[in-house]
PDB file of C-alpha atoms in Angstrom:
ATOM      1  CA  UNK A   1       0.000   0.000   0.000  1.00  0.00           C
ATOM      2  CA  UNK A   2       1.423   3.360  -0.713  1.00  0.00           C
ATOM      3  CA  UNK A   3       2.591   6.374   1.335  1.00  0.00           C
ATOM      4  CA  UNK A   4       2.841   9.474   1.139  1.00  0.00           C
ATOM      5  CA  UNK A   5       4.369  11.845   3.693  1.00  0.00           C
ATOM      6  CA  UNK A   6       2.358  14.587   4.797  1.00  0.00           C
ATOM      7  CA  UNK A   7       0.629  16.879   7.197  1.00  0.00           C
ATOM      8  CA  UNK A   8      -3.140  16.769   6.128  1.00  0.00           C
ATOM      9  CA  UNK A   9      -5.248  14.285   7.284  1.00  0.00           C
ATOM     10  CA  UNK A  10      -7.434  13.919   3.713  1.00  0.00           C
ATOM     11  CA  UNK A  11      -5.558  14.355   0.540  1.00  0.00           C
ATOM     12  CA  UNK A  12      -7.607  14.814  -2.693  1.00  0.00           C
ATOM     13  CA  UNK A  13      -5.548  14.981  -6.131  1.00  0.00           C
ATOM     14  CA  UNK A  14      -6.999  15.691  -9.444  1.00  0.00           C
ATOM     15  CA  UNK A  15     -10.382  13.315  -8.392  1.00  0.00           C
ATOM     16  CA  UNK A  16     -12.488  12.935 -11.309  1.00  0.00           C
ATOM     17  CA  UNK A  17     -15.645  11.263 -11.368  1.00  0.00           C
ATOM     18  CA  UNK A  18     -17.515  10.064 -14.455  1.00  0.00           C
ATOM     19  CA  UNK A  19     -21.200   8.949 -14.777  1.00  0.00           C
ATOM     20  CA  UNK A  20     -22.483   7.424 -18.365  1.00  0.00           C
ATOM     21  CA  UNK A  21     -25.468   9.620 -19.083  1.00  0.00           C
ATOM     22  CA  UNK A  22     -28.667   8.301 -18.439  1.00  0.00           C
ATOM     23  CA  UNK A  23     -30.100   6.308 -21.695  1.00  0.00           C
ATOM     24  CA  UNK A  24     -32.487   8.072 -24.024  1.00  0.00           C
ATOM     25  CA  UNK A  25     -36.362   7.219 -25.408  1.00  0.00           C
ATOM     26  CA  UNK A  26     -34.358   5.505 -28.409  1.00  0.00           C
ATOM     27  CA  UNK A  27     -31.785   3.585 -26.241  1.00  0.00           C
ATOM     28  CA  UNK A  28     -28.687   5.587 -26.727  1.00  0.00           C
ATOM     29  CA  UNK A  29     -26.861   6.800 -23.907  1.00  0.00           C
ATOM     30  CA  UNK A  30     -26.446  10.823 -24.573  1.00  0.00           C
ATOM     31  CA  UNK A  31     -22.406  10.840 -23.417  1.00  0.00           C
ATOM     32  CA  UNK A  32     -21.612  11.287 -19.920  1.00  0.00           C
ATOM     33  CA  UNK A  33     -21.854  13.476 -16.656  1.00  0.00           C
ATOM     34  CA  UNK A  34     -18.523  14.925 -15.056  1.00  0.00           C
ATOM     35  CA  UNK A  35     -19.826  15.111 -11.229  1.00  0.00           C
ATOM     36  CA  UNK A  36     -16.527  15.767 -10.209  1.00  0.00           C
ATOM     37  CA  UNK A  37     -13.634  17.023 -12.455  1.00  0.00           C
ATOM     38  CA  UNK A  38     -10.207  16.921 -11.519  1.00  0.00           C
ATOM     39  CA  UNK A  39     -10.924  17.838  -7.566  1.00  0.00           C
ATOM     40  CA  UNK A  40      -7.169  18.926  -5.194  1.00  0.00           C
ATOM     41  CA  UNK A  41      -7.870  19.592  -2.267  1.00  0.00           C
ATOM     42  CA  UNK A  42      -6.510  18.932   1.124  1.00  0.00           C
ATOM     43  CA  UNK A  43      -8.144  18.333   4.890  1.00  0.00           C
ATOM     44  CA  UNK A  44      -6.178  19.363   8.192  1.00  0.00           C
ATOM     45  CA  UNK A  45      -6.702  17.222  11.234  1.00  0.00           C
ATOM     46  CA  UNK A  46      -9.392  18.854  13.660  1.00  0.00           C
ATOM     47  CA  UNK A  47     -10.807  20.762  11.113  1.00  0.00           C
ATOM     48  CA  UNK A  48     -14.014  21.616   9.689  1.00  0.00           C
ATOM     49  CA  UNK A  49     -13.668  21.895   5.692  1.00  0.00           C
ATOM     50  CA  UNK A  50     -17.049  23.504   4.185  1.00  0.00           C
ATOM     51  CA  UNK A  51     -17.906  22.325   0.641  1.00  0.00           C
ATOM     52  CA  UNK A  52     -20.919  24.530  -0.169  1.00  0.00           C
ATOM     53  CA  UNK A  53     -22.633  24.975  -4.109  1.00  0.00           C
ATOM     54  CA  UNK A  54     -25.833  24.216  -5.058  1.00  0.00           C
ATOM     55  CA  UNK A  55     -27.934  21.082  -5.829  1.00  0.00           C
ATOM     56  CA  UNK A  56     -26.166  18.943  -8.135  1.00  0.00           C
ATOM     57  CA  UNK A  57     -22.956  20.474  -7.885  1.00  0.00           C
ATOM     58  CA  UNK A  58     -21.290  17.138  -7.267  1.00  0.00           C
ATOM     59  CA  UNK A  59     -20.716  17.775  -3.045  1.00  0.00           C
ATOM     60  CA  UNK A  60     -22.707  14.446  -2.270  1.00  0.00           C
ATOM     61  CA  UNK A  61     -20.156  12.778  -5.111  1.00  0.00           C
ATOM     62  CA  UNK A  62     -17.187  13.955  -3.631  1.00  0.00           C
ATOM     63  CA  UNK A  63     -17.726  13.065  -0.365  1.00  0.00           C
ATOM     64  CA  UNK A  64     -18.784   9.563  -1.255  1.00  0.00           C
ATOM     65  CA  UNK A  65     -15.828   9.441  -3.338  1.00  0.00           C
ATOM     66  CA  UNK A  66     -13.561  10.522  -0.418  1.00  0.00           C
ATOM     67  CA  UNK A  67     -14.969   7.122   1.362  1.00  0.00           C
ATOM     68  CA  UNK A  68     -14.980   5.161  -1.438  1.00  0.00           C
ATOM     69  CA  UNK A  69     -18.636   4.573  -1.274  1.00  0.00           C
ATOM     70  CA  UNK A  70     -18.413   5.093  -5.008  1.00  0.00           C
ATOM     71  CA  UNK A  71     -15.215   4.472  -6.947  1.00  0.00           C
ATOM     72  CA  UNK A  72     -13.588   7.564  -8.556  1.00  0.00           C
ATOM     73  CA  UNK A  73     -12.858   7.796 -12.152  1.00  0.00           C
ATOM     74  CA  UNK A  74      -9.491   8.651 -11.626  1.00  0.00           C
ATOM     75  CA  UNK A  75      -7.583  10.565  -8.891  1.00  0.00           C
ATOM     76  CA  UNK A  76      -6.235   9.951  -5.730  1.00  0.00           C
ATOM     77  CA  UNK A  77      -7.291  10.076  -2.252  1.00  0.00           C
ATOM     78  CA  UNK A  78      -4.782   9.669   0.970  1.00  0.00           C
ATOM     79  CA  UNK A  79      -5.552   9.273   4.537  1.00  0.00           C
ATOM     80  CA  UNK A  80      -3.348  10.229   7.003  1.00  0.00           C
ATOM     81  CA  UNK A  81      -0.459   9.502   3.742  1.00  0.00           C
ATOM     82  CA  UNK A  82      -2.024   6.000   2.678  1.00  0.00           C
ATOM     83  CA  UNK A  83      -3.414   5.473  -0.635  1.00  0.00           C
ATOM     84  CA  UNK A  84      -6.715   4.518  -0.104  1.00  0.00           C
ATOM     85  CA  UNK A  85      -7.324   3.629  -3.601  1.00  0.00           C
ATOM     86  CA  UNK A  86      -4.640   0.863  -3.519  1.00  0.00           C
ATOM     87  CA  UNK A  87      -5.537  -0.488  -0.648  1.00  0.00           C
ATOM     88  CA  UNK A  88      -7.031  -3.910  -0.129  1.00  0.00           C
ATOM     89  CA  UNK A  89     -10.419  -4.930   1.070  1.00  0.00           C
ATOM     90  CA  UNK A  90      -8.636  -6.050   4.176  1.00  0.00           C
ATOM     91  CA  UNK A  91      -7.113  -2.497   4.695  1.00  0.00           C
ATOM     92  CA  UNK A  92      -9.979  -0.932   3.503  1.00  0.00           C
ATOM     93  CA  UNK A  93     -12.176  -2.278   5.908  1.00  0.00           C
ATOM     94  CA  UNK A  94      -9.796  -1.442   8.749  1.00  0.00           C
ATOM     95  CA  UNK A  95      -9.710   2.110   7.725  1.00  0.00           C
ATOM     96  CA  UNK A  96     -12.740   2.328   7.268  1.00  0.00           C
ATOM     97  CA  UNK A  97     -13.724   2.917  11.324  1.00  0.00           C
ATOM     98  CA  UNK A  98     -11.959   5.652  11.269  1.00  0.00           C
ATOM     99  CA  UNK A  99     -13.856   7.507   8.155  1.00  0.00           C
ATOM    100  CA  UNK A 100     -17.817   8.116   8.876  1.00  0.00           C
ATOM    101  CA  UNK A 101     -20.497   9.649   6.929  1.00  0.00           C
ATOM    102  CA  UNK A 102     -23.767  11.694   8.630  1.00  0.00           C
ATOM    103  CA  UNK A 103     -26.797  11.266   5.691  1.00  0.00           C
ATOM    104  CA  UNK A 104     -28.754  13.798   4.858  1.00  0.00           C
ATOM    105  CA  UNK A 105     -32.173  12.243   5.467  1.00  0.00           C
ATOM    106  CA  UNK A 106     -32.719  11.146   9.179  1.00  0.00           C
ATOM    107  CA  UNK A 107     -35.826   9.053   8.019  1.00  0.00           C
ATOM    108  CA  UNK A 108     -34.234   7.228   4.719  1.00  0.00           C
ATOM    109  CA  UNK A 109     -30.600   6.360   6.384  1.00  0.00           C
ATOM    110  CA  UNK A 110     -31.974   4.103   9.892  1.00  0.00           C
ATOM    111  CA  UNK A 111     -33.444   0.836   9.008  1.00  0.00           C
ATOM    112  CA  UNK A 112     -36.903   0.598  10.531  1.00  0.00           C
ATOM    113  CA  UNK A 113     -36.521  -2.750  11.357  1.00  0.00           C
ATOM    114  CA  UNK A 114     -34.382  -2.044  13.747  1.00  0.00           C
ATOM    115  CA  UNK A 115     -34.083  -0.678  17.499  1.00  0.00           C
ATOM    116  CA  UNK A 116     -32.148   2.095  18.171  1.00  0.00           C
ATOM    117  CA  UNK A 117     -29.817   0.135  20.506  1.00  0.00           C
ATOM    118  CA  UNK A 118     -29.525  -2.469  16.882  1.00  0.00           C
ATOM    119  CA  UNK A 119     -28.808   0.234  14.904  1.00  0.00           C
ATOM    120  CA  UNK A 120     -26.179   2.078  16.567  1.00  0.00           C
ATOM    121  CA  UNK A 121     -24.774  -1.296  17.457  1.00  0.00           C
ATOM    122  CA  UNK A 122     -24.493  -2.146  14.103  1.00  0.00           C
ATOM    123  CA  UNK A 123     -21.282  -0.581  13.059  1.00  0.00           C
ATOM    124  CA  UNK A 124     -19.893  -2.248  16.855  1.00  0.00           C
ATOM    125  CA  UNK A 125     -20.639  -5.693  15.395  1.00  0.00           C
ATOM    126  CA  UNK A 126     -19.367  -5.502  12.237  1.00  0.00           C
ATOM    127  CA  UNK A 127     -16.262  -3.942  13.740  1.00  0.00           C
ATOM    128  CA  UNK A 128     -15.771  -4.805  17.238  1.00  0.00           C
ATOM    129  CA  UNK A 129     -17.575  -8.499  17.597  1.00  0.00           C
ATOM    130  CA  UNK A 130     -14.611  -9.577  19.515  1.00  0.00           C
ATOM    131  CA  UNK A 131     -13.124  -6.502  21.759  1.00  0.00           C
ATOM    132  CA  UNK A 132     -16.640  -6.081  22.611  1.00  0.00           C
ATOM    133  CA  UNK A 133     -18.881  -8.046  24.941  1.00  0.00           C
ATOM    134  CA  UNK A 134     -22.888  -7.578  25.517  1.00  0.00           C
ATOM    135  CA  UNK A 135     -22.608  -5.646  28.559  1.00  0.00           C
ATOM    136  CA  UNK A 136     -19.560  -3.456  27.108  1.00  0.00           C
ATOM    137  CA  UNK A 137     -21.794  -2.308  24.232  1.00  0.00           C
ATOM    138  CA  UNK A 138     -24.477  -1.646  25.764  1.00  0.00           C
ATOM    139  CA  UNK A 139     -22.860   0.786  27.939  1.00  0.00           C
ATOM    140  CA  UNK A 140     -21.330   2.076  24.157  1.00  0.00           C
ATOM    141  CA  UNK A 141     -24.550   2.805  23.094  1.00  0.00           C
ATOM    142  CA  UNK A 142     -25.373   4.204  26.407  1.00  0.00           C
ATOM    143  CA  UNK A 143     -22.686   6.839  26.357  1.00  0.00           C
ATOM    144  CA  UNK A 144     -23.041   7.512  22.369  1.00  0.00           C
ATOM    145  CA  UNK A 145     -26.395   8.236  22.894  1.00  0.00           C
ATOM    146  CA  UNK A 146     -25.845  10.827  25.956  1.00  0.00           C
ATOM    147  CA  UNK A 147     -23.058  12.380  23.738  1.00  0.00           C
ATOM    148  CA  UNK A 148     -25.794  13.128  21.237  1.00  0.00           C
ATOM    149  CA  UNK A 149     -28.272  14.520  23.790  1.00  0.00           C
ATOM    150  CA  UNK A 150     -30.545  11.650  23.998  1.00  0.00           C
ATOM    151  CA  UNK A 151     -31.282   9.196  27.508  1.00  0.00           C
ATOM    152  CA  UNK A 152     -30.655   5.446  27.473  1.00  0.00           C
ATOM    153  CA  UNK A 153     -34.359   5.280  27.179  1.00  0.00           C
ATOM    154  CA  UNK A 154     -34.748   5.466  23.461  1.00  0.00           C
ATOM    155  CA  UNK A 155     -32.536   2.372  22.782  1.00  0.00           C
ATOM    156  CA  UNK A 156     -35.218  -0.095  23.368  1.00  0.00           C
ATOM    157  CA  UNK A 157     -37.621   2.301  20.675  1.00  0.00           C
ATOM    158  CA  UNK A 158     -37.893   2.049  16.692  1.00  0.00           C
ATOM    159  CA  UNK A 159     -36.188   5.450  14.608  1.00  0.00           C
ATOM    160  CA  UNK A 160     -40.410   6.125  13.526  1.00  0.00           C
ATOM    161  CA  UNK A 161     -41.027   7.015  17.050  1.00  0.00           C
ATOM    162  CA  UNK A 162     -38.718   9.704  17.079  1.00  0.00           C
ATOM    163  CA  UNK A 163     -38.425  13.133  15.551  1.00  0.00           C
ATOM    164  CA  UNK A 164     -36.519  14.223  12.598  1.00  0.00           C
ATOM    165  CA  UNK A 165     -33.938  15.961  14.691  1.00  0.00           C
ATOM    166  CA  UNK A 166     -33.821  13.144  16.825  1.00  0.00           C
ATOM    167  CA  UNK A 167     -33.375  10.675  14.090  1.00  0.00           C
ATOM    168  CA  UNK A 168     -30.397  12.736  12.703  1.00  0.00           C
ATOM    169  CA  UNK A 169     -28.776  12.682  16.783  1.00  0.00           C
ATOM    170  CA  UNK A 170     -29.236   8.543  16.487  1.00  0.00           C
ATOM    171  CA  UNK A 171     -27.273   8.625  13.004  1.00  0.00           C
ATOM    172  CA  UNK A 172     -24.755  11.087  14.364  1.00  0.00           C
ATOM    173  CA  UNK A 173     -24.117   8.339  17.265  1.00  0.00           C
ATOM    174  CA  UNK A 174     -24.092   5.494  14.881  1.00  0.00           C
ATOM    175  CA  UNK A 175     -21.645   7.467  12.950  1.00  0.00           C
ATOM    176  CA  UNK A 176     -19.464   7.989  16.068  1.00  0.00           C
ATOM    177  CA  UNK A 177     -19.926   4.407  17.516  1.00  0.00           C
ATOM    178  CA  UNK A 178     -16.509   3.620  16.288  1.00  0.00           C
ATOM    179  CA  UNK A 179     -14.387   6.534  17.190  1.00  0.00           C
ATOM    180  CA  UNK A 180     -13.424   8.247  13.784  1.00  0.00           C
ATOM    181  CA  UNK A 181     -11.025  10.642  12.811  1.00  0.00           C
ATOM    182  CA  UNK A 182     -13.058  11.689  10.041  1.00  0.00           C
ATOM    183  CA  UNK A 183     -16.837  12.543   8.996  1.00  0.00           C
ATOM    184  CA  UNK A 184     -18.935  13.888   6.034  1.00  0.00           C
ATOM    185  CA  UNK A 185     -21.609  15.533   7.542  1.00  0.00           C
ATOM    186  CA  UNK A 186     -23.731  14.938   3.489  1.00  0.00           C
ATOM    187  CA  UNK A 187     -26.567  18.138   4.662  1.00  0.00           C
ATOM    188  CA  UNK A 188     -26.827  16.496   7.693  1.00  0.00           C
ATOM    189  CA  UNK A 189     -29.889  19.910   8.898  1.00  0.00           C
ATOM    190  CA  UNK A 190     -31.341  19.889   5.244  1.00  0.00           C
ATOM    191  CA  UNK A 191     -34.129  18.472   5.585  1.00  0.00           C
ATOM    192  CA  UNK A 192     -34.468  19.298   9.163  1.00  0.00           C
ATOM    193  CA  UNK A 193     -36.483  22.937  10.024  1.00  0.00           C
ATOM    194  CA  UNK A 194     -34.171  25.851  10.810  1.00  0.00           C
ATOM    195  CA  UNK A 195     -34.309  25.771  14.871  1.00  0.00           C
ATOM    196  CA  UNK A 196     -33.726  21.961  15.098  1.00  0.00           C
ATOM    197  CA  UNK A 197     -30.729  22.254  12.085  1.00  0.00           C
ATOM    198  CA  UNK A 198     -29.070  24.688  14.590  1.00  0.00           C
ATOM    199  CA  UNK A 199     -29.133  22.424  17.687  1.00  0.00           C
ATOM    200  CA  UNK A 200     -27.607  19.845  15.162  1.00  0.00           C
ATOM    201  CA  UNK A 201     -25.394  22.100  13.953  1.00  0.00           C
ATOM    202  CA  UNK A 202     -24.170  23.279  17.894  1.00  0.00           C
ATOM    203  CA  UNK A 203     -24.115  19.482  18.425  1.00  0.00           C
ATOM    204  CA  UNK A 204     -21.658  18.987  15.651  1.00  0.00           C
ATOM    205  CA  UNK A 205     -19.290  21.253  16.580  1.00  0.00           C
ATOM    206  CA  UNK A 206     -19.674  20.213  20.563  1.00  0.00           C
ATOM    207  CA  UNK A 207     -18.868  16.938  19.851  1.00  0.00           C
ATOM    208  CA  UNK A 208     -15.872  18.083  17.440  1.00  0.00           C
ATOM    209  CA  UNK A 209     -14.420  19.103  20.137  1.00  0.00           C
ATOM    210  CA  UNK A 210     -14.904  16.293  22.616  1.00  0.00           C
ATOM    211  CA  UNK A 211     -14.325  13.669  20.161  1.00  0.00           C
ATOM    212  CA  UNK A 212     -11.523  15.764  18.434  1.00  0.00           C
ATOM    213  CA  UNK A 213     -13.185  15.320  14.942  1.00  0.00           C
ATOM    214  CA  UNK A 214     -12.298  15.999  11.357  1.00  0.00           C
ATOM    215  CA  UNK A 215     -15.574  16.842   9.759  1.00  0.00           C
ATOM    216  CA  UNK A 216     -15.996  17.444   5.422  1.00  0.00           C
ATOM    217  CA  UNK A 217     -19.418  19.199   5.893  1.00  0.00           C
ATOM    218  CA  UNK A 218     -21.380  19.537   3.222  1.00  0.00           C
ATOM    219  CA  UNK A 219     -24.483  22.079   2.413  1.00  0.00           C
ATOM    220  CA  UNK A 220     -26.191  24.257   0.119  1.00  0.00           C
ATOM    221  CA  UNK A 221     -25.947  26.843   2.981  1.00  0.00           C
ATOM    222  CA  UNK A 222     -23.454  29.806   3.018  1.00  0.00           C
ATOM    223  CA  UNK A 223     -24.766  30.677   6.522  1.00  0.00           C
ATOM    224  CA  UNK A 224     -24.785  27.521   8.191  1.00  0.00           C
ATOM    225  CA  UNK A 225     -21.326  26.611   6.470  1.00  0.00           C
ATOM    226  CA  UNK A 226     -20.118  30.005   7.871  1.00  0.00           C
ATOM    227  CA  UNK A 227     -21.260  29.180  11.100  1.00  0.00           C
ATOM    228  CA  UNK A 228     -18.957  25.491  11.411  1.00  0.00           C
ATOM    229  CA  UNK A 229     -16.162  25.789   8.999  1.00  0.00           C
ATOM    230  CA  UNK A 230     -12.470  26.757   9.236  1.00  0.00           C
ATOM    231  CA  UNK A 231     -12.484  26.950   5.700  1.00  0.00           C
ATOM    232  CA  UNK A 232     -14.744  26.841   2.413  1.00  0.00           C
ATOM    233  CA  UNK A 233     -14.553  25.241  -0.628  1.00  0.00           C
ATOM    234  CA  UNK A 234     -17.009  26.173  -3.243  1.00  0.00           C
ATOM    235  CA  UNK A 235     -18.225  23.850  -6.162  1.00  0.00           C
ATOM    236  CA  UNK A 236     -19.575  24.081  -9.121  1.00  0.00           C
ATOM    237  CA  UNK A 237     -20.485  21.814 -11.691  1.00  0.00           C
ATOM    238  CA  UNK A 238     -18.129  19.342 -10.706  1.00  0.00           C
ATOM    239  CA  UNK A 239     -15.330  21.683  -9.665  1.00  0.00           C
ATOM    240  CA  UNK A 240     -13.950  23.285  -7.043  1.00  0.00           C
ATOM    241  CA  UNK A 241     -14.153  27.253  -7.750  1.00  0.00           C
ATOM    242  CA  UNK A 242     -12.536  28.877  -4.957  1.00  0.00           C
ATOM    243  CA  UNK A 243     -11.530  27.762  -1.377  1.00  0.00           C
ATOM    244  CA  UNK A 244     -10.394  29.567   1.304  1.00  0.00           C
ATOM    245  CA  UNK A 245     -10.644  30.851   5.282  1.00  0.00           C
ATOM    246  CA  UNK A 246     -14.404  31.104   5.952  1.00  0.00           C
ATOM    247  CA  UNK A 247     -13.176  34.668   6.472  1.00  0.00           C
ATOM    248  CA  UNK A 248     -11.775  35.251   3.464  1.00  0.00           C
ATOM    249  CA  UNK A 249     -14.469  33.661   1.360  1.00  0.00           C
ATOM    250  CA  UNK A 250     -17.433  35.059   2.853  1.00  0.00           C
ATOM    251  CA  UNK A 251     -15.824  38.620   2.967  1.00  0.00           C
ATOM    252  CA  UNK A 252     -13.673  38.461  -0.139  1.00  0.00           C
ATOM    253  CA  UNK A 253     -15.452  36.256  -2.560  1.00  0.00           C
ATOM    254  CA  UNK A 254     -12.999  35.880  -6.046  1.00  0.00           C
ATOM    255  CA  UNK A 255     -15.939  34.150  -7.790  1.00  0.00           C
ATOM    256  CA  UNK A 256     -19.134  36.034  -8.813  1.00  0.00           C
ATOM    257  CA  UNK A 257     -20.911  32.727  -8.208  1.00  0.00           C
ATOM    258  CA  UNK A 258     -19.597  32.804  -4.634  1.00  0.00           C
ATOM    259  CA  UNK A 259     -21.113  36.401  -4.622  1.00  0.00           C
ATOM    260  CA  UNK A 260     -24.123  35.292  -5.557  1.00  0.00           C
ATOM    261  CA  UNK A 261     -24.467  32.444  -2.974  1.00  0.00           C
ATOM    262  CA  UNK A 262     -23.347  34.890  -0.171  1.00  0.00           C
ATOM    263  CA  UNK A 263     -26.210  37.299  -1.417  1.00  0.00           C
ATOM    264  CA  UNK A 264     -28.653  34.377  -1.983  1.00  0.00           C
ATOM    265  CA  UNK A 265     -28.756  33.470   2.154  1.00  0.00           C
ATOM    266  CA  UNK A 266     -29.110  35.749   4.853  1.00  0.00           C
ATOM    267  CA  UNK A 267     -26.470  34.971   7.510  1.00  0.00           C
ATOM    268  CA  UNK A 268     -26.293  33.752  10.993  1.00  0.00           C
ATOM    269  CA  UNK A 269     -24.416  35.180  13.737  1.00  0.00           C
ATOM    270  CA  UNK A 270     -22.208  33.209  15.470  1.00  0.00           C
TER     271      UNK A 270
END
């Protein structure tokens, strides 16, 4: 597996990702979709990165790619100076703890099948079937789910019986279950209402701290991207436009598209 000596804790080089275009009425596929094109960028340890553009800009690509929940084009990706692309599915699946991804939809993303304790287990079982006996997890889940702001209570309940914010607190546990260095928060408060998106939000960046957490956090949403992030990177169209301190991009903008998503959103103070 290869190495590569460096700093950053993510390490994106010229990522491309290329989708054959959907088919046509008469059967013939119209060419292809770029969703990402030829992405550098890198991600400091402890840091909040904010990737902000609008729908179908290619953030939700990009951060799958960065996981390897979808397999880039071509590219590179290192973490912490491995390559993940060469490594095996025995390496991958070790590294894997320590990379994490918060969905967007609280409803779609927990299985209904499921309890809560089951579902936050989940990731424990798959992982941690032999550090880990009964007792031992339970008290996991016990203590994931007070880091998130909810009792021991709702273990023995089913995700429909909770709200949408709450929902998004059990996926943020699951997500920390296994003690990661890195998330992609994928609009983790878009399709939450604006008062419960900022508890999530506050969460976030609480349990950054306490967890000392990398976070790639993704959104449509200058303000709330303001609000978290160190720095921003915008994208459009597959491409990474501008990135910067959030200081610098929000009051400096190079881009007019930047521009116009700063004047699109009102902001929030932190």
């Amino acid at each position: 597996m290869g190495y590569h000596h460096t700093l950053a804790l993510i390490e994106i080089r010229n990522l491309t990702k290329i989708f054959p275009a959907n088919e046509s009425l008469w059967g013939k596929s119209s060419g292809e979709i770029r969703a990402v094109s030829d992405v550098s960028l890198d991600i400091q340890p402890g840091e909040t990165l904010g990737l902000v553009g609008e729908s179908g800009s290619g953030k939700s690509t990009l951060g799958r790619l960065i996981l390897r929940l979808i397999e880039p084009t071509s590219g590179s990706i290192f973490f912490q100076g491995r390559d993940l692309l060469a490594a095996s599915h025995t390496e991958l699946r070790h590294m894997r703890r320590d990379l994490q991804i918060i969905f967007q939809d609280p409803f779609a993303s927990l299985d209904p099948r499921y309890r809560v304790e089951d579902v936050i287990a989940e990731p424990l079982v798959i992982h941690e079937r032999r550090a880990l006996n009964r007792t031992s997890r339970h008290n996991r889940i016990s203590e994931l789910l007070r880091a998130v702001g909810l009792d021991e209570s709702a273990m023995r309940r089913y995700p429909h019986e909770f709200s949408g914010g709450q929902r998004q607190r059990i996926g943020i546990a699951r997500a920390l279950a296994l003690r990661p260095k890195f998330i992609v928060c994928d609009e983790p408060v878009s399709a939450l209402d604006v008062s419960v998106g900022a508890q999530i939000v506050n969460l976030l960046a609480q349990l950054q701290r306490d967890f000392h957490l990398t976070y790639l956090f993704i959104s449509h949403s200058m303000p709330v991207v303001r609000y978290l992030a160190n720095r921003i990177a915008v994208m459009y169209r597959g491409t990474i436009l501008e990135i910067g301190s959030t200081e610098q991009i929000t009051t400096h903008p190079q881009n007019p598209y930047t521009q116009s998503l700063l004047e699109a959103t009102p902001m929030i103070e932190r």
